[in-house]
Coordinates of C-alpha atoms in Angstrom, one line a residue:
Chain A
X5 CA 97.4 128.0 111.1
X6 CA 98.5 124.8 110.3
X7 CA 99.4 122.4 113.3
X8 CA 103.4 121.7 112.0
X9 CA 105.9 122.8 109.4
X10 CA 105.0 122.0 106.3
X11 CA 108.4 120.1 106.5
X12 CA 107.5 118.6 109.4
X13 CA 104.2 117.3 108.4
X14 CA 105.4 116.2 105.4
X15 CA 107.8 113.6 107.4
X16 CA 104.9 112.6 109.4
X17 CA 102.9 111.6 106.3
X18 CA 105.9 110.0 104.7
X19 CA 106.8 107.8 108.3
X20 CA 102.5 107.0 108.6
X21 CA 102.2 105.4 105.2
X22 CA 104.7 103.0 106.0
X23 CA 103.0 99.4 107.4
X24 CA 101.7 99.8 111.2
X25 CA 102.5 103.2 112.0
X26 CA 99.5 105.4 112.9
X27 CA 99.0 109.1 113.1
X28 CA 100.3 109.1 116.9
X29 CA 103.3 107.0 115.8
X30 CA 104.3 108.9 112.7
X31 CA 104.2 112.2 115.0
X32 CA 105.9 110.3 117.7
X33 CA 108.7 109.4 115.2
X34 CA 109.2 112.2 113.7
X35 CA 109.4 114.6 117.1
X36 CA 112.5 111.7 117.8
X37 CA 113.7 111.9 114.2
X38 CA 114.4 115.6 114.5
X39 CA 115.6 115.6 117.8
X40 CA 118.4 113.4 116.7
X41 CA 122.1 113.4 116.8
X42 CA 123.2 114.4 112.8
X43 CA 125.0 111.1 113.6
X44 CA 122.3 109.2 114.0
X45 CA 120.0 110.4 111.6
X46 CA 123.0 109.7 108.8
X47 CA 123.3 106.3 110.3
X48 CA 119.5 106.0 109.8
X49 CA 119.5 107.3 106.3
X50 CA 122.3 105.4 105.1
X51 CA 121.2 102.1 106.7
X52 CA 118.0 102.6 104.3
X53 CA 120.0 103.5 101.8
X54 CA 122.9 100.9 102.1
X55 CA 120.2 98.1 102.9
X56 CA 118.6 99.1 99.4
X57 CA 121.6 99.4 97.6
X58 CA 123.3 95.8 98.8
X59 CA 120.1 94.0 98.6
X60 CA 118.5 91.7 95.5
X61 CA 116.0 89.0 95.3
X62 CA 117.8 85.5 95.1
X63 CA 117.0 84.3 91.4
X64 CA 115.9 80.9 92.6
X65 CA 113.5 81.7 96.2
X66 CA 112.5 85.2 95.3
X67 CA 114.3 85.9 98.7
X68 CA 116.0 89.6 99.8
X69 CA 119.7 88.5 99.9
X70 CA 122.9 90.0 99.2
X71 CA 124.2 87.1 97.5
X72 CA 122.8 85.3 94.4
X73 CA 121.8 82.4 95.1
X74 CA 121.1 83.2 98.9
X75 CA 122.8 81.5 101.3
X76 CA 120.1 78.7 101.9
X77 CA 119.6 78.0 97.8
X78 CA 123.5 77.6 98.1
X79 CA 123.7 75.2 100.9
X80 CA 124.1 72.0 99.6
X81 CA 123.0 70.4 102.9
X82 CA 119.3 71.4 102.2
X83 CA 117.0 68.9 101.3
X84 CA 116.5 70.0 97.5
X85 CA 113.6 67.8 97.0
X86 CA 111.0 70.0 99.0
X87 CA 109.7 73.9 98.5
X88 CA 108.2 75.7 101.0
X89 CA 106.0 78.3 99.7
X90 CA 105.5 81.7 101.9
X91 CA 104.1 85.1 101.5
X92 CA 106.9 87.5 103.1
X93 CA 110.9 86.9 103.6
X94 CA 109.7 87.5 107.6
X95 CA 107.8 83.8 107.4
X96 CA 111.4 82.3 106.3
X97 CA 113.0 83.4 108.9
X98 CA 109.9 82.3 111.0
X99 CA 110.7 79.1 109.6
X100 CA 114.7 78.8 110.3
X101 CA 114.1 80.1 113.7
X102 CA 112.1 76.8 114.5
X103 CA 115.0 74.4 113.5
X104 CA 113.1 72.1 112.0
X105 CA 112.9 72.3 108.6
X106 CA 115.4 71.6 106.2
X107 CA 114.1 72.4 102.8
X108 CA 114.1 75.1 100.1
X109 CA 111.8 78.0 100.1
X110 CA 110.2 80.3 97.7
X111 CA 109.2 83.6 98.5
X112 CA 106.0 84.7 97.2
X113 CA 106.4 88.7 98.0
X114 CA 102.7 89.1 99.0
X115 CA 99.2 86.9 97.9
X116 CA 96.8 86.9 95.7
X117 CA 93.8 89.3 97.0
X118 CA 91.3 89.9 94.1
X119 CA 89.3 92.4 96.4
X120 CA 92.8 94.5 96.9
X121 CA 94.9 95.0 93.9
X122 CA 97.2 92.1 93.9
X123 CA 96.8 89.8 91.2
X124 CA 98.1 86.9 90.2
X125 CA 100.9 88.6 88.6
X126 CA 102.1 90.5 91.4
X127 CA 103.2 88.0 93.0
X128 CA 106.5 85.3 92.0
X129 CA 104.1 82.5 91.1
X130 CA 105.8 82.6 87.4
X131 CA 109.7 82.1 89.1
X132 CA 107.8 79.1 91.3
X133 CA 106.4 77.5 88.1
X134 CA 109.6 77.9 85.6
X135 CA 111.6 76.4 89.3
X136 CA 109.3 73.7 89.3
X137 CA 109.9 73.0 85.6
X138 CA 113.6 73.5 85.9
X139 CA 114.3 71.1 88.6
X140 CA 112.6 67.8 88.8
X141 CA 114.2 67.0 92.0
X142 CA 111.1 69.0 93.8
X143 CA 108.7 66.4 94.8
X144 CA 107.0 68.5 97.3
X145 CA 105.4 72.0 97.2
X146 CA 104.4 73.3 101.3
X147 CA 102.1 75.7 100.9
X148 CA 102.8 77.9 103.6
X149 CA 100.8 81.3 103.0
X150 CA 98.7 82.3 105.9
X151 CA 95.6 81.4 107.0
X152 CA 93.5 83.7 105.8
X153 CA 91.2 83.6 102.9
X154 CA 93.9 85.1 100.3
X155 CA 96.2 82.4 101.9
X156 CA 94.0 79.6 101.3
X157 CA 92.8 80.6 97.9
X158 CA 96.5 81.3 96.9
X159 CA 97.3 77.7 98.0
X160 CA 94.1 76.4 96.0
X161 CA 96.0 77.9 92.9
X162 CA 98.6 76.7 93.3
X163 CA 97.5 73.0 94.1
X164 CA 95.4 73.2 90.6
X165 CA 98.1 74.5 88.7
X166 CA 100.6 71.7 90.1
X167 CA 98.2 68.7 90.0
X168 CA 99.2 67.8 86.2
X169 CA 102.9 67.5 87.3
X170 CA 102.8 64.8 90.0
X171 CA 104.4 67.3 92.4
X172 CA 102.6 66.8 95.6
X173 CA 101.3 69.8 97.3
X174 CA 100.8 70.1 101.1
X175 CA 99.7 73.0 103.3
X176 CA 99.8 73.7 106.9
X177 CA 97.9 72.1 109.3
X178 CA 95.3 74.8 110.6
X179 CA 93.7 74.6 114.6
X180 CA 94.0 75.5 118.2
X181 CA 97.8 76.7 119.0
X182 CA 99.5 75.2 121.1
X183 CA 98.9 76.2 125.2
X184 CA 95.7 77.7 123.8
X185 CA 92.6 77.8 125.9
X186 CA 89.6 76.4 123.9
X187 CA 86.9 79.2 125.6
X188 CA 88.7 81.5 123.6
X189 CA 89.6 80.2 120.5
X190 CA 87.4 81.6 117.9
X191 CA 85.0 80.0 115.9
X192 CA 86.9 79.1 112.7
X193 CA 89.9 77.6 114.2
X194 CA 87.9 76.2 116.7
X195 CA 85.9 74.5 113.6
X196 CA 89.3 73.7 111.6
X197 CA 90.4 72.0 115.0
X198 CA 87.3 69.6 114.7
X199 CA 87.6 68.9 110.8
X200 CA 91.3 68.1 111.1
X201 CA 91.1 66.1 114.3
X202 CA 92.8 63.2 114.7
X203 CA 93.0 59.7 116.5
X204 CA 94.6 59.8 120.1
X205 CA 98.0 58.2 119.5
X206 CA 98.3 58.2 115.9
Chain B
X19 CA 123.9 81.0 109.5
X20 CA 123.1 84.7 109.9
X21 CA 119.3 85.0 109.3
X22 CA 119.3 88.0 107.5
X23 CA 122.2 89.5 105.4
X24 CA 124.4 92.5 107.4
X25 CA 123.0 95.6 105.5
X26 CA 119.1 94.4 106.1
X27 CA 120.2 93.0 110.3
X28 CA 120.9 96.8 110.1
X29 CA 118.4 98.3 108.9
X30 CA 116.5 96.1 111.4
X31 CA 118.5 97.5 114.2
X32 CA 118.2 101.0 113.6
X33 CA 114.5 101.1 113.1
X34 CA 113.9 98.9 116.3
X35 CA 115.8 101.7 118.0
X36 CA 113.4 104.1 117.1
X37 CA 110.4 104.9 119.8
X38 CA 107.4 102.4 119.7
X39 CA 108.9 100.3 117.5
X40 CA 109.5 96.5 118.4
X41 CA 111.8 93.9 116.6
X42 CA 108.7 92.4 114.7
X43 CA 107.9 96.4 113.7
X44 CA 111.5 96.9 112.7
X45 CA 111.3 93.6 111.0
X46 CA 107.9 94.8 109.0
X47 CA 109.1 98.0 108.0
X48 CA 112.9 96.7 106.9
X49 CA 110.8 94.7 104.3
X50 CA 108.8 97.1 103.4
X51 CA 111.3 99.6 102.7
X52 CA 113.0 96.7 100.3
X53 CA 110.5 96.3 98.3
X54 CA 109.4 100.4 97.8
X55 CA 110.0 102.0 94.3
X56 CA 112.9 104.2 94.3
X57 CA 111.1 107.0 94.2
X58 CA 109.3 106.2 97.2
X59 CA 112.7 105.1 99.3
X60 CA 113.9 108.4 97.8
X61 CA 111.2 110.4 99.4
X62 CA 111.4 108.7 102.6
X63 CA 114.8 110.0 103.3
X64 CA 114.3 113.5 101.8
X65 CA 112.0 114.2 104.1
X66 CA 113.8 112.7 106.7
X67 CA 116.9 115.2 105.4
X68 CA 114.6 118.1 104.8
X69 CA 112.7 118.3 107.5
X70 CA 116.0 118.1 109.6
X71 CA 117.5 120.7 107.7
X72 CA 114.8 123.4 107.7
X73 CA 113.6 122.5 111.0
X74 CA 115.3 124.8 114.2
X75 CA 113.8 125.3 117.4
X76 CA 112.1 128.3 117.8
X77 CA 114.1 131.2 120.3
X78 CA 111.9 131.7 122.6
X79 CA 109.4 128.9 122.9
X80 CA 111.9 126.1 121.7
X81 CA 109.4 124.2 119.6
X82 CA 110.3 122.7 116.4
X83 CA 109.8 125.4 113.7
X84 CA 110.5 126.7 110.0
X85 CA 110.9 131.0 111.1
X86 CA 111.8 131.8 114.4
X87 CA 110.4 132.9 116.1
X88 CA 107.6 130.2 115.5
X89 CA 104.0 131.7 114.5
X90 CA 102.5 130.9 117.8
X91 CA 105.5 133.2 119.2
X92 CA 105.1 135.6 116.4
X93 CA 101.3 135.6 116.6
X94 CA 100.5 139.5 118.0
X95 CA 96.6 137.7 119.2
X96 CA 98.2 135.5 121.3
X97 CA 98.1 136.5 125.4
X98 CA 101.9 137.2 125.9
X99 CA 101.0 136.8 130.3
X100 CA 100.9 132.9 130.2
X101 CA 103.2 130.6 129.2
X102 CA 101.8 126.8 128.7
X103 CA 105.2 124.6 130.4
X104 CA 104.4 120.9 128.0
X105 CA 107.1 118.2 127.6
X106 CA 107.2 117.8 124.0
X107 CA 105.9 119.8 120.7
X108 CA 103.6 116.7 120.2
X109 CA 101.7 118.3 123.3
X110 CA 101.5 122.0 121.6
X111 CA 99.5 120.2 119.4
X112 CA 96.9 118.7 121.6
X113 CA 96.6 122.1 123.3
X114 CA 96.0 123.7 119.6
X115 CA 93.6 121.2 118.4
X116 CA 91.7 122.0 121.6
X117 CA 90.9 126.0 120.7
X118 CA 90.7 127.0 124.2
X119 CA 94.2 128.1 125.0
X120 CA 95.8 131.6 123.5
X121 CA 98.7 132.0 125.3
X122 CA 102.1 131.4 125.2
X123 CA 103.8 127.6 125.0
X124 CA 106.9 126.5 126.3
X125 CA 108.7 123.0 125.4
X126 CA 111.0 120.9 127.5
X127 CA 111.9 118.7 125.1
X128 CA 112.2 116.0 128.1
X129 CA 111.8 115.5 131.6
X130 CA 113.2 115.7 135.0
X131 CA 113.8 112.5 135.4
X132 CA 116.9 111.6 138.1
X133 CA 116.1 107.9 137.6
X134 CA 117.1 107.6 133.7
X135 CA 119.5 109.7 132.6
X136 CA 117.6 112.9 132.2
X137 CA 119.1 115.8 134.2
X138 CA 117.8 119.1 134.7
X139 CA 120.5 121.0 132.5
X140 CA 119.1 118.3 129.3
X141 CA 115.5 120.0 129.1
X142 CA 114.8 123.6 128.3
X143 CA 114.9 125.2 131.9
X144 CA 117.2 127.8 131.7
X145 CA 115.4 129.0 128.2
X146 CA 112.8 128.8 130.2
X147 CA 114.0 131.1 132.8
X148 CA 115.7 133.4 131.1
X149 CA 112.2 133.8 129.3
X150 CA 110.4 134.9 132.7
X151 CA 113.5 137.3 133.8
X152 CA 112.8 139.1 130.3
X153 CA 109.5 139.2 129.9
X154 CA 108.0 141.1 132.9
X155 CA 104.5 140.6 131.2
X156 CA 104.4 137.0 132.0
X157 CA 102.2 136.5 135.2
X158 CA 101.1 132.8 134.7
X159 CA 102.7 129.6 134.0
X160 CA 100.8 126.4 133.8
X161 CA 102.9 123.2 133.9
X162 CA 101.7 120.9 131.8
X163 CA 104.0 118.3 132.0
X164 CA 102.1 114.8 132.0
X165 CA 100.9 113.1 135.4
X166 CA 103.6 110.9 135.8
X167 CA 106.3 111.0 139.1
X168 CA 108.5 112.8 136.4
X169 CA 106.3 115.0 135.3
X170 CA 105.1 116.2 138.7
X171 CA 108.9 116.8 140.3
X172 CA 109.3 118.5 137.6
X173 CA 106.1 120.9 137.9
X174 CA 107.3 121.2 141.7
X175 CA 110.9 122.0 140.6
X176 CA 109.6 125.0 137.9
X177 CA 107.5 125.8 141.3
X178 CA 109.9 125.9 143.6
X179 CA 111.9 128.0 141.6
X180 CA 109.5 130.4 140.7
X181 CA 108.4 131.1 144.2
X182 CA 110.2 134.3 144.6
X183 CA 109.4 135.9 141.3
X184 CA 105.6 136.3 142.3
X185 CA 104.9 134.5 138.8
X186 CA 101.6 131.9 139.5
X187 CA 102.5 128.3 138.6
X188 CA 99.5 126.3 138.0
X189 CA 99.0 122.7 137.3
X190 CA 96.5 120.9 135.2
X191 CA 93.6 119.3 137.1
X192 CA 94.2 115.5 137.7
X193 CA 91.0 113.3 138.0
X194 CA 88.2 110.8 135.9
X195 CA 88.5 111.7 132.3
X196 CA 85.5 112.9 130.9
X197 CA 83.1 109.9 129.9
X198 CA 85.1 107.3 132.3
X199 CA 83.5 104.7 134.0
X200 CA 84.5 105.0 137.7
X201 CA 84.7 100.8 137.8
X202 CA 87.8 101.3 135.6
X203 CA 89.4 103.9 137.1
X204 CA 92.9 103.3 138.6
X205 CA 93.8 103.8 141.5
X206 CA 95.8 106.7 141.7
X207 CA 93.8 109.0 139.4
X208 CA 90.2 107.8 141.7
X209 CA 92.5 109.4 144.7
X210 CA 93.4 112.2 142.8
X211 CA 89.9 113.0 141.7
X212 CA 89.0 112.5 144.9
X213 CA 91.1 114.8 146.6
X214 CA 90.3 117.4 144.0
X215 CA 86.5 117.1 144.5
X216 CA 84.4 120.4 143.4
X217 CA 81.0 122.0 145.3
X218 CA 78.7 120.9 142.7
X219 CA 77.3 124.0 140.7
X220 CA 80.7 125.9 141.7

């Protein structure tokens, strides 16, 4: 006998193939899916729906908005003359959180993994390049993809691609974080701590 | 400035109010539901919609089901004299997977819990009731709510109640989960396995 519904067990597969939900979750979810108010489970639906329907890439920063250009490729009191290259529309708003950057962005929608399946292509690397082309004003690329080996390797394109043009590219300073305890830092960070170390004072 | 447009803050909202999930989650999942195919988004929500739609809760045993009564219910193999008391149909399923219990199940859907906002009449009590007053064959219910301070007042409630109606009402054991190291034990459950302590060989 089979353990649910085939209903049932079909929303459980469809809610576990979405990013960080396990088995237990997508059962977990579902059980509270069905047990919801009609109410709620339209204003679930539609907010999917509605979200999907309102919201495009902004032609210049590859960014989900519901305005084109997005609000921060329209503000005029950005700093046009730097791009700050990131993987996922969640590392922008990483970024705005902190207050302390005042630059452009451009949103990569993934990075390049030739051991997965996401090539080159896959990702907006073509809108960065014809960006970069379009607008000389961009004297700085920050690479700001993650530090992981796709990360780096995607910022290693990108800095060989770029050096012809002058356009200097810069990528985030890797090592401890900050309040961490050095006993448990792992070996690579600890590593890129003592490679990027620098001069008390400077 | 907003950090994310109206329709995507929420979608955000509305998945973080789902069980287990956390803002970051809900942040996760919001992207990666803009940037599924169609078709995918589209099967998302149908089996959101049809598994709402087809699912009911089963007459007798009030678990989710397609046919009521439920197969379990309907099954003429099963041992109609016990009826298994769980909190949720997630649990039916850790009691099937198992293959050591043929009776009957029972689900709460909740439980007693006087401190949040769970009251007696929001679970499946009376259902539950009305089920022993008709079936004379019933001569065993185990509650199998879990071992938290909810779980037991309600096990004592269903009890309590049942006292009169010579019906047993069992628990399940509490103790050391199999394979446990006795270092790591809490508290509470090295107390409870103590107090439940067997004759070796019995």
């Amino acid at each position: 006998m089979a353990r649910y519904s085939p209903s049932v067990q079909n929303l459980i597969s469809k809610l576990g193939a979405l990013p960080g939900i396990g088995g237990k979750s997508a059962q977990r979810l579902a059980f509270h899916i069905l047990s919801m108010s009609n109410e709620d489970a339209l204003s679930l639906t539609s907010a999917i729906n509605e979200a999907r329907r309102l919201t495009k890439r902004c032609g210049q920063c590859q960014n989900f908005t519901d305005s084109d250009p997005c609000p921060i490729c329209s503000d005029p009191k950005r700093d046009k003359s730097m791009v700050c290259v990131v993987e996922s529309p969640r590392d922008v708003s990483a970024f705005e959180r902190m207050h302390e950057y005042n630059g452009q962005y451009h949103v990569l929608h993934g990075v390049y993994n030739p051991v997965g399946n996401t090539s080159m292509n896959d990702i907006t690397l073509t809108e960065l390049f014809g960006r970069l082309t379009e607008h000389d004003e961009i004297k700085e690329v920050i690479v700001a993809t993650n530090q992981t080996a796709e990360g780096n390797a995607t910022a290693l394109y990108i800095s060989r691609l770029l050096s012809p043009s002058g356009i200097k590219v810069t990528r985030l300073a890797s090592g401890l974080p900050m309040g961490s305890d050095i006993e448990f830092a792992d070996d690579l960070t600890l590593a890129s701590a003592l490679k990027g170390r620098k001069t008390v004072g400077s």
